[in-house]
CSV table of C-alpha atoms in Angstrom, one decimal:
chain,number,residue,atom,x,y,z
U,1280,ALA,CA,3.8,-17.3,-14.9
U,1281,GLN,CA,3.7,-18.1,-11.2
U,1282,SER,CA,-0.1,-17.0,-10.3
U,1283,VAL,CA,-2.5,-17.3,-7.7
U,1284,ALA,CA,-6.1,-18.0,-8.3
U,1285,GLN,CA,-8.8,-16.8,-6.2
U,1286,PRO,CA,-12.1,-17.6,-8.1
U,1287,GLU,CA,-14.6,-15.6,-6.5
U,1288,ASP,CA,-14.8,-11.8,-5.7
U,1289,GLN,CA,-17.5,-12.8,-3.0
U,1290,VAL,CA,-19.2,-15.8,-0.7
U,1291,ASN,CA,-21.9,-14.9,1.6
U,1292,VAL,CA,-22.3,-17.4,4.6
U,1293,ALA,CA,-25.1,-17.5,6.7
U,1294,GLU,CA,-23.5,-17.0,10.3
U,1295,GLY,CA,-23.5,-20.9,12.1
U,1296,ASN,CA,-22.7,-22.3,8.2
U,1297,PRO,CA,-19.5,-23.7,7.8
U,1298,LEU,CA,-17.6,-21.5,5.2
U,1299,THR,CA,-15.0,-22.2,2.3
U,1300,VAL,CA,-12.8,-19.2,0.2
U,1301,LYS,CA,-11.4,-21.1,-2.7
U,1302,CYS,CA,-7.5,-20.7,-4.1
U,1303,THR,CA,-5.7,-22.6,-6.3
U,1304,TYR,CA,-1.8,-21.7,-7.5
U,1305,SER,CA,0.1,-22.4,-10.4
U,1306,VAL,CA,3.5,-22.3,-9.0
U,1307,SER,CA,6.4,-24.3,-9.6
U,1308,GLY,CA,7.9,-26.5,-7.0
U,1309,ASN,CA,7.1,-26.9,-3.2
U,1310,PRO,CA,5.7,-23.5,-2.6
U,1311,TYR,CA,5.1,-22.0,0.9
U,1312,LEU,CA,1.0,-21.4,1.1
U,1313,PHE,CA,-0.4,-18.7,3.4
U,1314,TRP,CA,-4.1,-17.2,4.2
U,1315,TYR,CA,-4.1,-13.5,5.2
U,1316,VAL,CA,-7.1,-11.6,6.9
U,1317,GLN,CA,-8.1,-7.6,6.4
U,1318,TYR,CA,-10.2,-6.2,8.3
U,1319,PRO,CA,-11.8,-2.7,7.2
U,1320,ASN,CA,-9.2,0.2,6.8
U,1321,ARG,CA,-6.4,-2.5,8.3
U,1322,GLY,CA,-3.6,-3.9,7.2
U,1323,LEU,CA,-3.0,-7.9,6.5
U,1324,GLN,CA,-3.4,-10.0,9.3
U,1325,PHE,CA,-1.9,-13.6,8.7
U,1326,LEU,CA,-4.3,-16.8,9.6
U,1327,LEU,CA,-2.4,-19.4,8.5
U,1328,LYS,CA,-0.1,-21.1,6.6
U,1329,TYR,CA,1.5,-25.1,4.6
U,1330,ILE,CA,4.9,-25.4,4.4
U,1331,THR,CA,5.1,-29.2,5.4
U,1332,GLY,CA,3.5,-32.1,6.6
U,1333,ASP,CA,-0.5,-32.9,7.8
U,1334,ASN,CA,-2.5,-31.7,4.5
U,1335,LEU,CA,-5.0,-30.3,7.1
U,1336,VAL,CA,-3.4,-26.7,8.9
U,1337,LYS,CA,-5.2,-25.1,11.7
U,1338,GLY,CA,-5.0,-21.1,12.6
U,1339,SER,CA,-5.8,-18.2,14.1
U,1340,TYR,CA,-9.6,-17.2,14.9
U,1341,GLY,CA,-10.6,-20.8,14.0
U,1342,PHE,CA,-9.6,-21.0,10.9
U,1343,GLU,CA,-8.4,-24.2,9.1
U,1344,ALA,CA,-7.6,-24.9,5.0
U,1345,GLU,CA,-6.6,-27.9,3.4
U,1346,PHE,CA,-3.6,-28.4,1.2
U,1347,ASN,CA,-4.6,-30.5,-1.9
U,1348,LYS,CA,-1.3,-31.0,-4.3
U,1349,SER,CA,-2.7,-32.5,-7.0
U,1350,GLN,CA,-5.4,-29.7,-7.1
U,1351,THR,CA,-3.1,-27.6,-6.7
U,1352,SER,CA,-5.6,-26.2,-4.6
U,1353,PHE,CA,-5.5,-24.0,-0.4
U,1354,HIS,CA,-9.2,-23.9,0.7
U,1355,LEU,CA,-10.2,-21.8,3.5
U,1356,LYS,CA,-12.4,-23.2,5.7
U,1357,LYS,CA,-14.0,-22.6,9.1
U,1358,PRO,CA,-17.3,-25.0,10.2
U,1359,SER,CA,-19.5,-22.1,11.8
U,1360,ALA,CA,-18.8,-18.5,10.6
U,1361,LEU,CA,-19.4,-15.1,12.7
U,1362,VAL,CA,-20.7,-11.9,11.7
U,1363,SER,CA,-17.1,-11.0,13.1
U,1364,ASP,CA,-15.2,-12.9,10.2
U,1365,SER,CA,-17.0,-10.5,7.6
U,1366,ALA,CA,-13.4,-9.3,5.5
U,1367,LEU,CA,-11.2,-9.4,2.8
U,1368,TYR,CA,-9.2,-12.6,2.3
U,1369,PHE,CA,-5.8,-13.1,0.8
U,1370,CYS,CA,-4.2,-16.5,-0.7
U,1371,ALA,CA,-0.4,-16.4,-1.0
U,1372,VAL,CA,1.9,-18.3,-2.3
U,1373,SER,CA,6.5,-18.3,-1.8
U,1374,ASP,CA,8.2,-17.0,-4.7
U,1375,PRO,CA,9.9,-20.2,-5.6
U,1376,PHE,CA,12.3,-18.5,-7.2
U,1377,SER,CA,12.7,-15.6,-4.5
U,1378,GLY,CA,15.0,-18.1,-2.2
U,1379,GLY,CA,15.0,-17.0,0.8
U,1380,TYR,CA,14.0,-13.3,0.9
U,1381,ASN,CA,9.8,-14.6,1.0
U,1382,LYS,CA,8.6,-13.1,-1.8
U,1383,LEU,CA,5.3,-14.0,-2.1
U,1384,ILE,CA,2.9,-14.0,-4.8
U,1385,PHE,CA,-0.7,-12.8,-3.5
U,1386,GLY,CA,-4.6,-13.8,-5.3
U,1387,ALA,CA,-7.1,-10.6,-6.1
U,1388,GLY,CA,-8.7,-11.7,-2.5
U,1389,THR,CA,-11.9,-12.4,-1.6
U,1390,ARG,CA,-14.5,-10.8,0.2
U,1391,LEU,CA,-16.2,-12.8,3.0
U,1392,ALA,CA,-19.6,-11.5,4.0
U,1393,VAL,CA,-21.1,-13.7,7.1
U,1394,HIS,CA,-25.1,-12.0,7.5
U,1395,PRO,CA,-26.8,-13.0,10.5
K,505,ASP,CA,4.5,-8.3,20.5
K,506,VAL,CA,6.1,-7.9,16.2
K,507,LYS,CA,4.9,-4.1,15.2
K,508,VAL,CA,4.9,-2.9,11.5
K,509,THR,CA,4.4,1.2,11.4
K,510,GLN,CA,3.6,3.5,8.7
K,511,SER,CA,4.5,7.0,9.1
K,512,SER,CA,0.8,7.8,7.8
K,513,ARG,CA,-2.2,6.4,7.5
K,514,TYR,CA,-3.9,8.9,5.3
K,515,LEU,CA,-2.1,11.3,2.5
K,516,VAL,CA,-3.1,13.2,-0.1
K,517,LYS,CA,-0.7,14.5,-2.8
K,518,ARG,CA,-0.6,16.9,-6.0
K,519,THR,CA,0.6,15.2,-9.2
K,520,GLY,CA,4.4,15.8,-9.4
K,521,GLU,CA,5.2,16.0,-6.5
K,522,LYS,CA,7.9,13.9,-4.4
K,523,VAL,CA,6.4,11.8,-2.1
K,524,PHE,CA,7.7,9.4,0.8
K,525,LEU,CA,6.3,7.1,2.6
K,526,GLU,CA,7.9,5.6,5.5
K,527,CYS,CA,8.3,2.2,7.4
K,528,VAL,CA,9.3,0.7,10.4
K,529,GLN,CA,9.7,-2.5,12.4
K,530,ASP,CA,11.0,-3.7,16.2
K,531,MET,CA,11.9,-7.1,15.0
K,532,ASP,CA,15.2,-6.9,13.5
K,533,HIS,CA,14.2,-8.9,10.4
K,534,GLU,CA,16.3,-8.7,7.7
K,535,ASN,CA,13.1,-8.7,4.6
K,536,MET,CA,11.2,-5.6,4.4
K,537,PHE,CA,8.5,-5.4,1.4
K,538,TRP,CA,6.5,-2.6,-0.4
K,539,TYR,CA,3.5,-3.6,-1.9
K,540,ARG,CA,0.5,-1.7,-3.1
K,541,GLN,CA,-3.2,-2.8,-3.3
K,542,ASP,CA,-5.5,-2.2,-6.0
K,543,PRO,CA,-9.3,-3.8,-5.9
K,544,GLY,CA,-9.6,-6.8,-7.8
K,545,LEU,CA,-5.3,-7.1,-8.1
K,546,GLY,CA,-4.7,-8.6,-4.8
K,547,LEU,CA,-1.3,-7.0,-3.7
K,548,ARG,CA,1.8,-6.6,-6.4
K,549,LEU,CA,5.1,-6.1,-5.1
K,550,ILE,CA,7.2,-3.0,-5.9
K,551,TYR,CA,10.3,-3.1,-3.9
K,552,PHE,CA,12.0,-5.3,-0.8
K,553,SER,CA,15.1,-4.9,1.0
K,554,TYR,CA,17.6,-8.1,2.0
K,555,ASP,CA,19.8,-6.1,4.0
K,556,VAL,CA,20.6,-2.7,5.0
K,557,LYS,CA,21.3,-0.6,1.1
K,558,MET,CA,20.8,-3.6,-0.6
K,559,LYS,CA,16.9,-3.4,-2.8
K,560,GLU,CA,15.7,-5.3,-5.6
K,561,LYS,CA,13.1,-5.0,-7.9
K,562,GLY,CA,9.5,-6.1,-7.4
K,563,ASP,CA,6.3,-7.3,-10.0
K,564,ILE,CA,5.8,-3.3,-10.5
K,565,PRO,CA,9.2,-0.9,-9.8
K,566,GLU,CA,8.1,1.6,-12.4
K,567,GLY,CA,7.7,5.3,-11.1
K,568,TYR,CA,9.1,4.6,-7.1
K,569,SER,CA,12.6,4.2,-5.8
K,570,VAL,CA,13.1,2.7,-2.4
K,571,SER,CA,15.8,3.5,0.9
K,572,ARG,CA,17.1,1.6,3.2
K,573,GLU,CA,20.0,3.1,5.3
K,574,LYS,CA,18.5,1.2,8.4
K,575,LYS,CA,17.6,-2.2,9.5
K,576,GLU,CA,14.3,-1.4,10.4
K,577,ARG,CA,13.6,1.3,8.5
K,578,PHE,CA,12.1,0.6,4.5
K,579,SER,CA,11.1,3.7,2.9
K,580,LEU,CA,9.1,4.1,-0.9
K,581,ILE,CA,9.9,7.4,-2.6
K,582,LEU,CA,7.5,8.2,-5.5
K,583,GLU,CA,9.6,11.0,-7.6
K,584,SER,CA,7.2,12.9,-9.7
K,585,ALA,CA,3.4,11.5,-8.1
K,586,SER,CA,1.3,10.5,-10.5
K,587,THR,CA,-2.9,9.9,-10.3
K,588,ASN,CA,-2.1,6.6,-11.4
K,589,GLN,CA,-0.3,6.0,-7.6
K,590,THR,CA,-3.5,6.7,-5.9
K,591,SER,CA,-3.0,3.4,-4.6
K,592,MET,CA,-3.3,1.7,-0.7
K,593,TYR,CA,0.5,1.0,-0.3
K,594,LEU,CA,1.6,-2.0,3.1
K,595,CYS,CA,4.8,-2.6,4.0
K,596,ALA,CA,6.1,-6.1,5.0
K,597,SER,CA,8.7,-7.6,6.5
K,598,SER,CA,10.0,-11.0,7.5
K,599,ILE,CA,11.6,-13.5,8.1
K,600,PRO,CA,12.2,-17.0,6.1
K,601,GLY,CA,9.1,-19.2,6.4
K,602,THR,CA,7.2,-17.0,8.1
K,603,GLY,CA,5.2,-15.3,5.3
K,604,GLY,CA,5.4,-11.4,6.4
K,605,TYR,CA,4.0,-9.2,9.1
K,606,PHE,CA,2.4,-6.4,7.6
K,607,GLY,CA,1.5,-2.2,8.9
K,608,PRO,CA,-1.8,-0.7,9.0
K,609,GLY,CA,-1.2,0.5,5.4
K,610,THR,CA,-1.4,4.0,3.8
K,611,ARG,CA,-4.0,5.3,1.9
K,612,LEU,CA,-2.1,7.9,-0.7
K,613,THR,CA,-4.9,9.6,-3.1
K,614,VAL,CA,-2.8,11.4,-5.9
K,615,THR,CA,-5.0,15.1,-7.5
């Protein structure tokens, strides 16, 4: 079955330190990969995506993600965390059988807490 | 700026009531989606639509139906609300390759 795993329910980081939020996927073919962020009582905001090309993708708010095909991973990173980065982060992959319909398969989410 | 709006941010309904959740997008997108979000489960797809009057079941369609009479509007209907449908409901629209643009969500409580 197609699935996305975010192995950490919560990640705690001190402000100014680098952060990594992990994502691995089990999807056939060459899916598109996405990261979204959700602030309290808000919808999801798009951060970045990988479709093809360079394995390091840069996105909004200083975030980047590294695609690793052999490990089927797409980890989200930021060199220096801010308290305002504290939020819920979702990894998603496109369902390879959905054609052009853009169905997404989501991970369970990882709560990032950045402490001053 | 891209915009997806949902009719209510918070909704409280009684068991057995018929519930309508409305979603409107202003980007002329063909694809629209309804997800529900539950802690520890991420987002799960309920239904999606790829054109006016067209719909497809997602992963958890039981207890729900949808309507898309106009391109910009996609409605989710709970025919007879139950307590296990208490959740956050998120609408999204998209074009291929862009992921999705999400609305702010409707937090539904069924008592």
